[in-house]
Amino acid sequence: MDAGGLKDQKVCRSPGESVTVDKMASEDIAKLAESLAKTQVAGGQLSFKGKSLKLNTAEDAKDVIKEIEDFDGLEALRLEGNTVGVEAAKVIAKALEKKSELKRCHWSDMFTGRLRSEIPPALISLGEGLITAGAQLVELDLSDNAFGPDGVRGFEALLKSPACFTLRELKLNNCGMGIGGGKILAAALTECHCKSSAQGKPLALKVFVAGRNRLENDGATALAEAFGIIGTLEEVHMPQNGINHPGVTALAQAFSINPLLRVINLNDNTFTEKGGVAMAETLKTLRQVEVINFGDCLVRSKGAVAIADAVRGGLPKLKELNLSFCEIKRDAALAVAEAVADKAELEKLDLNGNTLGEEGCEQLQEVLDSFNMAKVLASLSDDEGEDDEDEDEEEGEEEDEEEDEEEEEEEDDEEEEEPQQRGQGEETTTPSRKILDSNNGEPAPVLSSPTPTDLSTFLSFPSPEKLLRLGPKISVLIVQQTDTSDPEKVVSALLKVASVFRDEATVKTTVLDAADALMQKAFSSSSFNSNTFLTRLLIHMGLLKSEDKIKAIPNLYGPLMVLNHMVQQDYFPKALAPLLLAFVTKPNGALESCSFARHNLLQTLYKV
């Protein structure tokens, strides 16, 4: 969190002693943090921060190892500002194997000058040490380590292990993960949640930081799916990632399933008005948000008006709203200012760097002054002057439309779209545009209409929230709108319903009822090929190889739980049970990551 978010928090110094940080200047906060970090022993913390140690060999690391070994009750280890090689990492990891109480790993900027190939094995060793120790981490910070996608592989096993089931803060700022690393990270978080859920204590991640990682749309979309599964996030910081409106829209949907969100920082990505409208609709559903940083995100005037509408109708705890350098014109900026009139906790409104003009800047100040809130307005010194013509924005809209057409063509090539019944004016939805993709070029109706709740909207980006919004009618709709004579279409619909399975009673019942309705209709048809259905299902679950190069679904927990229910029903062909049993029994990493659900299904299949 930025310095503004530290107001009124307490910083622990020693047992029984605390200091309140009350509107401290940023330099004071920095000094305080530096002072605490350099304390060798404080509240279970051992710090080597900023010592510029060059740890290449076991001999180089002997002093560090001794201090770790001699430290009883080690809870936090700071290694920032040093450089750790492969051999040194191995012996440090060995020392950590006996530190079961370790909870916080502050390991940012600790591979300075290392070859990228050295980082993954070093991280693997350190992770293995934590796993062996039986540590239960609450914070892992690997920021400012330029390890790229391969580096994510280095701590992938750690993230999937019980050592991270208790993780609350994950910080990976400025690591160069790229799209590939983002996908690996998303899959690891999803598996961690699956495994921890099987033990009755689901991963409850609160803080996620991954700025400056070149995640782009695909990386952001993969992480959005993980966020939607986790559902406990309070802070998300993903600035400077090259994310455009499809990725922003995916994140917006995920945020709507994380009701505790307090801080959303997507600075310096490219929303355009489409992303702005999508994010605005999500903001209407959130009640705990305190900080919104969409600065330099090109939300433009239409996006700003949508966000203003969300602010006006909710966000009672809002403290900071940053819409600077977003190509917002005067009227839209005034709408934003008017929207914050009742935000008693607002401390900062940043509309600098837009196109208000001198008169617009004055009007903005006057509007806020009428609410006695002029002091919250940030400097307007970089205002770019009033732009009376709409040419720039129209050109931008045309560019966006061209990009959309290109994206749709690429998506059509990459995957087969399901036939969907669509009402007049609706467009085919794709996984990268999961909610609120407003446009037939007329975003205005989106602002006044609730999020669509038809089946095609649910299937394009399944979520428990959309499932519950459809309610019992999903069982009817899915039968009506799925070609139950086609095993491939039945598998696709079934897996999308199963993907939102939760142990919470209402969601669980709705998922199982929908699955029952679909499969009873399919299996009752004389033209439905049950063996083909099972084959396609196993392929999509990654349990059977196919020449079609179909991408397996990332999380098997829901499908396994739904299958456990299905095989017990009268409509399920008993002849399929031994075939299913054979594949679920085989060793498979995806199954092993959902051991609880797999065990339940195996027990049921043995009885059938």
XYZ file of C-alpha atoms in Angstrom:
608
model
C 0.000 0.000 0.000
C 1.164 3.504 -0.622
C 2.044 5.919 2.142
C -1.467 7.345 2.181
C -2.792 3.928 3.153
C -0.678 3.839 6.316
C -2.724 6.474 8.098
C -3.828 5.436 11.564
C -2.229 1.987 11.320
C -0.020 0.628 14.076
C 3.560 -0.412 13.536
C 4.772 -3.002 16.016
C 8.201 -2.451 17.544
C 8.353 -4.959 20.364
C 5.877 -6.966 22.454
C 3.553 -4.635 24.286
C 4.825 -1.527 22.523
C 3.407 0.227 19.447
C 3.516 3.528 17.707
C 0.607 5.128 15.838
C 1.353 6.410 12.360
C -0.923 9.416 12.057
C -0.603 11.383 8.827
C 3.159 11.081 8.881
C 5.068 12.611 6.009
C 6.229 10.068 3.454
C 9.870 10.587 4.370
C 9.109 9.865 8.038
C 7.366 6.641 7.062
C 10.323 5.653 4.920
C 12.703 6.314 7.805
C 10.562 4.304 10.178
C 10.390 1.365 7.763
C 14.142 1.542 7.179
C 14.817 1.633 10.902
C 12.640 -1.386 11.564
C 14.124 -3.296 8.615
C 17.701 -2.746 9.787
C 16.984 -3.944 13.291
C 18.736 -7.268 13.557
C 16.360 -8.812 16.053
C 12.891 -7.362 16.522
C 9.738 -9.281 17.214
C 11.078 -12.528 15.767
C 12.731 -10.819 12.788
C 16.266 -11.358 11.533
C 17.360 -8.771 8.993
C 20.254 -8.641 6.545
C 18.594 -5.878 4.568
C 20.873 -3.607 2.557
C 24.139 -5.234 3.635
C 25.226 -5.807 0.015
C 26.386 -9.326 0.844
C 27.719 -11.356 -2.084
C 26.784 -14.912 -1.219
C 28.112 -17.197 -3.910
C 29.321 -20.269 -2.038
C 28.506 -22.100 1.166
C 31.584 -20.493 2.704
C 30.316 -17.016 1.791
C 27.029 -17.750 3.547
C 28.404 -19.289 6.759
C 27.808 -16.189 8.908
C 24.257 -15.815 7.628
C 23.609 -19.496 8.261
C 24.940 -19.294 11.812
C 22.687 -16.360 12.647
C 19.674 -18.184 11.214
C 20.510 -21.376 13.110
C 21.086 -19.524 16.391
C 17.868 -17.501 16.129
C 15.127 -19.091 18.224
C 11.569 -18.345 17.185
C 12.457 -16.905 13.763
C 9.279 -15.439 12.255
C 10.597 -13.031 9.618
C 13.743 -13.152 7.466
C 14.862 -10.128 5.447
C 17.370 -10.745 2.673
C 16.708 -7.629 0.549
C 19.601 -5.802 -1.023
C 21.986 -8.744 -1.157
C 22.888 -11.188 -3.914
C 22.402 -14.912 -3.366
C 23.841 -17.582 -5.685
C 22.734 -21.164 -6.215
C 25.172 -22.790 -3.784
C 24.567 -20.216 -1.075
C 20.808 -20.631 -1.494
C 21.134 -24.377 -0.907
C 22.881 -24.014 2.447
C 20.573 -21.188 3.554
C 17.641 -23.444 2.671
C 19.171 -26.215 4.772
C 19.300 -23.850 7.746
C 15.663 -22.909 7.181
C 14.538 -26.542 7.364
C 14.398 -26.259 11.164
C 12.573 -22.916 11.250
C 8.956 -24.015 11.361
C 7.818 -20.709 12.893
C 8.926 -18.624 9.891
C 5.995 -16.611 8.588
C 7.394 -13.701 6.567
C 9.982 -13.883 3.792
C 11.147 -10.434 2.668
C 13.241 -11.575 -0.277
C 13.038 -8.711 -2.738
C 16.100 -7.545 -4.687
C 18.315 -10.430 -3.650
C 19.654 -11.607 -7.003
C 21.475 -8.480 -8.174
C 24.061 -9.331 -10.855
C 22.942 -12.936 -11.173
C 22.318 -14.692 -14.457
C 18.643 -15.315 -14.972
C 19.375 -19.060 -15.138
C 20.718 -18.968 -11.567
C 17.512 -17.637 -10.020
C 15.057 -20.555 -10.499
C 17.291 -23.186 -8.847
C 18.043 -20.797 -5.988
C 14.332 -20.186 -5.436
C 13.574 -23.894 -5.682
C 16.098 -24.636 -2.920
C 14.755 -21.928 -0.642
C 11.200 -23.110 -1.246
C 12.106 -26.698 -0.446
C 13.650 -25.539 2.829
C 10.403 -23.822 3.818
C 8.306 -26.828 2.812
C 10.530 -29.227 4.764
C 10.331 -26.985 7.825
C 6.554 -27.091 7.735
C 6.484 -23.297 7.749
C 3.158 -21.521 7.371
C 3.851 -18.282 5.520
C 1.674 -15.211 5.748
C 3.861 -12.954 3.571
C 6.131 -13.665 0.599
C 7.874 -10.739 -1.099
C 9.987 -11.474 -4.173
C 9.704 -8.026 -5.744
C 12.473 -6.452 -7.813
C 13.959 -9.770 -8.824
C 14.087 -9.797 -12.631
C 13.553 -13.523 -12.965
C 11.061 -13.606 -15.860
C 8.629 -16.463 -16.523
C 11.210 -19.129 -15.616
C 11.621 -17.549 -12.196
C 7.957 -18.157 -11.448
C 8.669 -21.845 -11.961
C 11.245 -21.463 -9.210
C 8.657 -20.808 -6.510
C 5.697 -22.552 -8.150
C 6.063 -25.645 -5.953
C 6.242 -23.469 -2.837
C 2.998 -21.698 -3.758
C 1.248 -25.032 -4.243
C 2.503 -26.447 -0.958
C 0.991 -26.339 2.545
C 3.601 -23.700 3.398
C 1.475 -21.207 1.440
C -1.999 -22.354 2.453
C -1.888 -19.570 5.066
C -0.493 -16.900 2.721
C -2.044 -13.455 3.149
C 0.334 -11.193 1.194
C 2.062 -11.991 -2.101
C 4.314 -9.287 -3.550
C 5.883 -9.734 -6.979
C 6.431 -6.187 -8.150
C 8.837 -5.587 -11.053
C 9.777 -9.189 -11.756
C 9.297 -9.309 -15.540
C 6.984 -12.295 -15.318
C 5.333 -11.645 -18.675
C 2.221 -13.406 -19.915
C 3.729 -16.855 -19.376
C 4.723 -16.129 -15.810
C 1.296 -14.660 -15.098
C -0.371 -17.852 -16.279
C 1.949 -20.049 -14.230
C 1.301 -17.894 -11.176
C -2.473 -17.996 -11.701
C -2.458 -21.785 -11.984
C -0.331 -22.122 -8.844
C -2.646 -19.873 -6.823
C -5.667 -21.787 -8.076
C -4.090 -25.088 -7.089
C -3.109 -23.696 -3.700
C -6.725 -22.703 -3.116
C -7.933 -26.100 -4.266
C -5.551 -27.998 -1.996
C -6.107 -25.787 1.020
C -9.884 -25.991 0.525
C -9.605 -29.767 0.605
C -8.120 -29.412 4.087
C -10.969 -27.199 5.203
C -8.953 -23.957 5.301
C -9.100 -22.267 1.879
C -6.337 -19.876 0.861
C -7.436 -16.411 2.018
C -5.014 -14.124 0.186
C -5.538 -10.467 1.088
C -2.788 -8.486 -0.673
C -1.592 -9.086 -4.231
C 1.139 -6.905 -5.757
C 2.391 -7.453 -9.312
C 3.160 -4.106 -10.935
C 5.543 -3.706 -13.880
C 5.390 -7.316 -15.046
C 4.202 -7.063 -18.680
C 1.240 -9.317 -17.886
C -0.860 -7.890 -20.732
C -4.387 -9.152 -21.377
C -3.740 -12.885 -21.256
C -1.736 -12.752 -18.032
C -4.280 -10.454 -16.400
C -7.176 -12.649 -17.512
C -5.530 -15.774 -16.088
C -4.959 -14.025 -12.778
C -8.521 -12.695 -12.819
C -9.802 -16.254 -12.917
C -7.644 -17.112 -9.896
C -8.859 -14.003 -8.064
C -12.450 -15.034 -8.715
C -11.793 -18.409 -7.120
C -9.968 -16.956 -4.110
C -12.528 -14.244 -3.307
C -10.788 -12.749 -0.239
C -8.613 -10.024 -1.749
C -8.410 -6.652 0.010
C -5.659 -4.984 -2.040
C -4.701 -5.473 -5.681
C -1.766 -3.538 -7.144
C -1.139 -4.220 -10.856
C 0.147 -0.952 -12.377
C 2.124 -0.749 -15.623
C 1.282 -4.135 -17.091
C 0.152 -3.305 -20.620
C -3.399 -4.420 -19.857
C -6.090 -3.273 -22.304
C -9.847 -3.321 -21.926
C -10.350 -7.115 -22.338
C -7.975 -7.754 -19.436
C -9.438 -4.879 -17.444
C -12.926 -6.286 -17.980
C -11.806 -9.713 -16.763
C -10.296 -8.131 -13.663
C -13.490 -6.161 -13.098
C -15.504 -9.370 -12.989
C -13.027 -10.943 -10.576
C -13.115 -7.888 -8.317
C -16.889 -8.162 -8.062
C -16.394 -11.559 -6.397
C -13.973 -10.066 -3.845
C -16.311 -7.974 -1.668
C -13.593 -6.998 0.843
C -11.503 -5.052 -1.681
C -10.168 -1.800 -0.202
C -7.402 -0.801 -2.638
C -7.485 -1.132 -6.444
C -4.356 0.147 -8.180
C -4.286 -0.371 -11.944
C -2.330 2.785 -12.738
C -0.846 3.126 -16.227
C -2.831 0.445 -18.025
C -5.178 1.185 -20.927
C -8.842 0.932 -19.949
C -10.413 3.054 -22.713
C -14.084 3.779 -22.123
C -14.963 0.079 -22.421
C -12.741 -0.897 -19.526
C -13.900 2.166 -17.607
C -17.548 1.187 -17.968
C -16.835 -2.431 -16.970
C -14.890 -1.358 -13.902
C -17.588 1.176 -12.973
C -20.248 -1.528 -12.933
C -18.108 -3.599 -10.585
C -17.480 -0.604 -8.307
C -21.229 -0.347 -7.824
C -21.157 -3.731 -6.093
C -18.236 -3.012 -3.729
C -18.711 -1.342 -0.353
C -15.278 -1.403 1.267
C -13.167 0.362 -1.381
C -10.976 3.156 0.004
C -8.398 3.756 -2.736
C -8.955 3.738 -6.508
C -5.922 4.470 -8.680
C -6.831 4.522 -12.354
C -4.368 7.297 -13.173
C -2.898 7.270 -16.704
C -5.434 4.611 -17.711
C -7.107 6.452 -20.590
C -10.628 5.964 -19.268
C -11.673 9.008 -21.327
C -14.823 10.977 -20.676
C -17.327 8.161 -21.111
C -15.440 5.936 -18.712
C -15.112 8.806 -16.235
C -18.864 9.464 -16.321
C -19.521 5.773 -15.656
C -17.108 5.801 -12.715
C -18.750 8.981 -11.422
C -22.098 7.179 -11.510
C -20.625 4.320 -9.446
C -19.087 6.744 -6.941
C -22.322 8.686 -6.576
C -24.316 5.582 -5.784
C -21.913 3.866 -3.403
C -18.302 3.593 -2.163
C -19.068 5.147 1.243
C -15.498 4.614 2.505
C -13.696 6.170 -0.466
C -10.539 8.037 0.562
C -8.673 8.484 -2.703
C -9.741 8.613 -6.347
C -7.067 9.034 -9.017
C -8.226 9.670 -12.591
C -5.249 11.758 -13.655
C -3.916 11.774 -17.252
C -6.957 9.925 -18.592
C -8.056 12.218 -21.456
C -11.076 13.382 -19.474
C -12.835 16.544 -20.633
C -14.434 19.270 -18.573
C -18.024 18.037 -18.278
C -16.943 14.527 -17.327
C -14.493 15.882 -14.739
C -17.261 18.016 -13.239
C -19.469 14.911 -13.053
C -16.736 13.172 -11.070
C -16.431 16.148 -8.717
C -20.176 16.271 -8.133
C -20.208 12.534 -7.414
C -17.909 12.849 -4.381
C -20.144 15.364 -2.589
C -21.156 12.920 0.153
C -17.806 11.131 0.558
C -16.995 12.237 4.088
C -13.749 10.261 4.231
C -12.346 11.487 0.904
C -8.791 12.807 1.249
C -7.639 13.117 -2.356
C -9.228 13.587 -5.777
C -6.678 13.644 -8.589
C -7.855 14.899 -12.002
C -4.551 16.415 -13.088
C -3.282 16.028 -16.642
C -6.699 15.951 -18.299
C -8.218 18.409 -20.788
C -10.280 20.766 -18.643
C -8.932 24.126 -19.735
C -8.474 27.123 -17.451
C -12.188 27.705 -17.081
C -12.821 24.018 -16.438
C -10.187 23.947 -13.685
C -11.865 26.910 -12.012
C -15.284 25.323 -12.273
C -13.940 22.119 -10.792
C -12.565 23.983 -7.794
C -15.829 25.870 -7.392
C -17.877 22.667 -7.387
C -15.706 21.102 -4.711
C -15.655 24.323 -2.725
C -19.445 24.264 -2.631
C -19.166 20.975 -0.699
C -16.363 22.358 1.501
C -14.070 19.814 -0.159
C -11.705 22.016 -2.167
C -8.779 20.804 -0.072
C -9.071 17.248 -1.431
C -8.362 18.351 -5.012
C -4.830 17.566 -6.149
C -2.824 20.017 -8.235
C -4.080 20.717 -11.762
C -0.726 22.093 -12.903
C -0.380 19.602 -15.757
C -3.818 20.193 -17.243
C -3.524 19.969 -21.019
C -6.035 22.672 -21.817
C -9.569 22.476 -23.116
C -10.120 20.483 -26.287
C -13.273 21.693 -28.034
C -13.119 19.121 -30.786
C -14.086 15.485 -30.486
C -11.741 14.303 -33.218
C -9.181 12.772 -30.885
C -11.754 10.802 -28.956
C -13.537 9.671 -32.116
C -10.230 8.514 -33.558
C -9.563 6.642 -30.338
C -12.946 4.941 -30.543
C -12.270 3.903 -34.136
C -8.920 2.445 -33.090
C -10.608 0.541 -30.269
C -13.177 -0.886 -32.672
C -10.418 -2.034 -35.038
C -8.605 -3.671 -32.125
C -11.820 -5.423 -31.085
C -12.286 -6.828 -34.579
C -8.715 -8.124 -34.617
C -9.115 -9.679 -31.158
C -12.361 -11.373 -32.163
C -10.732 -12.824 -35.268
C -7.826 -14.166 -33.217
C -10.152 -15.682 -30.632
C -12.242 -17.325 -33.350
C -9.063 -18.923 -34.733
C -7.842 -20.085 -31.339
C -10.990 -21.665 -29.979
C -14.374 -22.893 -31.105
C -17.163 -20.655 -29.869
C -20.285 -22.322 -28.581
C -23.489 -21.467 -30.399
C -25.416 -19.211 -28.069
C -28.901 -17.829 -28.293
C -28.553 -14.072 -28.228
C -31.085 -11.328 -27.938
C -31.199 -8.427 -30.355
C -28.166 -6.162 -30.040
C -26.031 -8.635 -28.042
C -22.593 -9.610 -29.229
C -20.898 -12.971 -28.882
C -18.997 -12.916 -25.618
C -15.524 -14.389 -25.245
C -13.467 -15.438 -22.217
C -11.362 -12.286 -22.436
C -14.418 -10.034 -22.223
C -16.235 -11.597 -19.357
C -18.594 -8.913 -18.227
C -20.030 -5.642 -19.221
C -18.529 -5.418 -22.706
C -20.909 -2.678 -23.520
C -20.598 -1.976 -27.039
C -22.430 -1.750 -30.130
C -20.790 1.645 -30.047
C -23.500 2.860 -27.615
C -22.316 2.483 -24.016
C -25.031 4.637 -22.486
C -27.584 1.810 -21.956
C -25.018 -0.094 -19.884
C -25.027 2.663 -17.282
C -28.731 2.391 -16.691
C -29.128 -1.374 -17.077
C -28.185 -4.105 -14.594
C -25.559 -6.664 -15.547
C -27.132 -9.181 -17.979
C -28.133 -12.435 -16.351
C -28.899 -14.599 -19.363
C -27.296 -17.999 -19.782
C -24.845 -16.853 -22.462
C -23.456 -14.248 -20.063
C -22.930 -16.900 -17.398
C -21.303 -19.346 -19.815
C -18.928 -16.722 -21.198
C -17.450 -16.122 -17.737
C -18.953 -18.395 -15.086
C -19.098 -17.132 -11.521
C -21.085 -18.088 -8.403
C -22.621 -14.618 -8.379
C -24.026 -14.968 -11.891
C -25.193 -18.488 -11.124
C -27.180 -17.297 -8.125
C -28.541 -14.374 -10.121
C -29.972 -16.836 -12.635
C -31.284 -18.973 -9.772
C -33.345 -22.132 -10.364
C -34.117 -21.101 -13.950
C -30.582 -22.057 -14.991
C -31.678 -25.696 -14.920
C -34.370 -24.934 -17.476
C -32.233 -22.617 -19.599
C -29.267 -24.933 -19.840
C -31.467 -27.732 -21.138
C -33.233 -25.443 -23.595
C -30.093 -23.790 -24.932
C -27.668 -26.731 -25.076
C -27.715 -29.184 -27.952
C -27.908 -32.314 -25.826
C -27.400 -34.549 -28.849
C -23.817 -33.259 -29.154
C -21.488 -34.705 -26.462
C -18.914 -31.936 -26.974
C -21.468 -29.195 -26.277
C -22.804 -31.072 -23.257
C -19.273 -31.434 -21.841
C -18.577 -27.745 -22.352
C -21.776 -26.638 -20.608
C -21.318 -29.121 -17.766
C -17.745 -28.040 -17.029
C -18.683 -24.361 -16.995
C -21.431 -25.020 -14.474
C -19.123 -27.258 -12.417
C -16.350 -24.647 -12.433
C -18.310 -22.435 -10.014
C -19.012 -25.242 -7.540
C -18.608 -24.103 -3.951
C -19.230 -25.877 -0.650
C -21.619 -23.071 0.330
C -25.083 -24.653 0.337
C -26.927 -22.335 -2.064
C -24.242 -22.431 -4.758
C -23.715 -26.163 -4.346
C -27.417 -26.951 -4.713
C -27.838 -24.715 -7.770
C -24.791 -26.247 -9.497
C -25.917 -29.828 -8.839
C -29.492 -29.133 -9.918
C -28.272 -27.632 -13.202
C -25.925 -30.578 -13.787
C -28.746 -33.032 -13.076
C -31.111 -31.310 -15.499
C -28.523 -31.224 -18.286
C -27.245 -34.772 -17.889
C -30.645 -36.359 -17.344
C -31.815 -34.846 -20.631
C -28.636 -35.943 -22.435
C -28.466 -39.514 -21.156
C -32.185 -40.044 -21.765
C -31.747 -39.368 -25.475
C -31.276 -42.476 -27.607
C -29.045 -40.512 -29.984
C -26.629 -39.389 -27.236
C -23.320 -41.285 -27.286
C -22.341 -41.825 -23.645
C -18.903 -43.191 -24.429
C -18.057 -40.171 -26.573
C -19.278 -37.926 -23.780
C -16.961 -39.563 -21.252
C -14.033 -39.453 -23.670
C -14.490 -35.726 -24.348
C -14.970 -35.040 -20.638
C -11.708 -36.799 -19.749
C -9.873 -34.870 -22.479
C -11.121 -31.494 -21.246
C -10.179 -32.466 -17.682
C -6.650 -33.306 -18.821
C -6.987 -36.991 -17.899
C -6.836 -38.288 -21.468
C -4.574 -37.126 -24.281
C -6.023 -35.961 -27.573
C -4.685 -34.975 -30.975
C -7.034 -31.985 -30.888
C -4.614 -30.062 -28.624
C -7.450 -29.068 -26.317
C -6.363 -27.026 -23.322
C -7.317 -28.761 -20.089
C -9.333 -26.836 -17.524
C -7.100 -25.424 -14.767
C -9.026 -26.553 -11.680
C -10.628 -29.983 -11.261
C -12.143 -29.483 -7.818
C -15.612 -28.463 -9.028
C -15.872 -31.057 -11.831
C -14.760 -33.841 -9.491
C -17.323 -32.837 -6.861
C -20.077 -32.676 -9.502
C -19.051 -36.061 -10.929
C -19.177 -37.508 -7.415
C -22.825 -36.447 -7.300
C -23.658 -37.511 -10.859
C -22.407 -41.096 -10.612
C -24.814 -41.680 -7.721
C -27.870 -40.663 -9.758
C -30.188 -43.066 -11.586
C -29.636 -41.320 -14.917
C -25.872 -42.011 -14.927
C -25.021 -45.125 -17.003
C -23.432 -47.631 -14.644
C -21.285 -48.965 -17.483
C -19.318 -45.703 -17.437
C -18.309 -46.046 -13.783
C -15.412 -48.534 -14.254
C -14.057 -46.485 -17.162
C -14.144 -43.315 -15.096
C -12.574 -45.168 -12.166
C -9.651 -46.306 -14.323
C -8.730 -42.757 -15.299
C -9.275 -41.170 -11.891
C -7.054 -43.861 -10.329
C -4.112 -43.101 -12.640
C -1.339 -40.801 -11.313
C -2.022 -37.260 -12.480
C -0.750 -33.947 -11.114
C -4.062 -32.185 -11.653
C -5.887 -34.868 -9.667
C -3.294 -34.894 -6.908
C -3.794 -31.157 -6.409
C -7.458 -31.864 -5.571
C -6.906 -34.905 -3.369
C -10.021 -34.359 -1.249
C -12.397 -34.278 -4.221
C -10.556 -37.125 -5.927
C -10.749 -39.290 -2.797
C -14.495 -38.705 -2.475
C -15.089 -39.638 -6.112
C -12.956 -42.774 -5.851
C -14.845 -43.913 -2.762
C -18.144 -43.441 -4.567
C -16.979 -45.205 -7.734
C -15.795 -48.234 -5.756
C -19.317 -48.540 -4.334
C -21.198 -48.141 -7.619
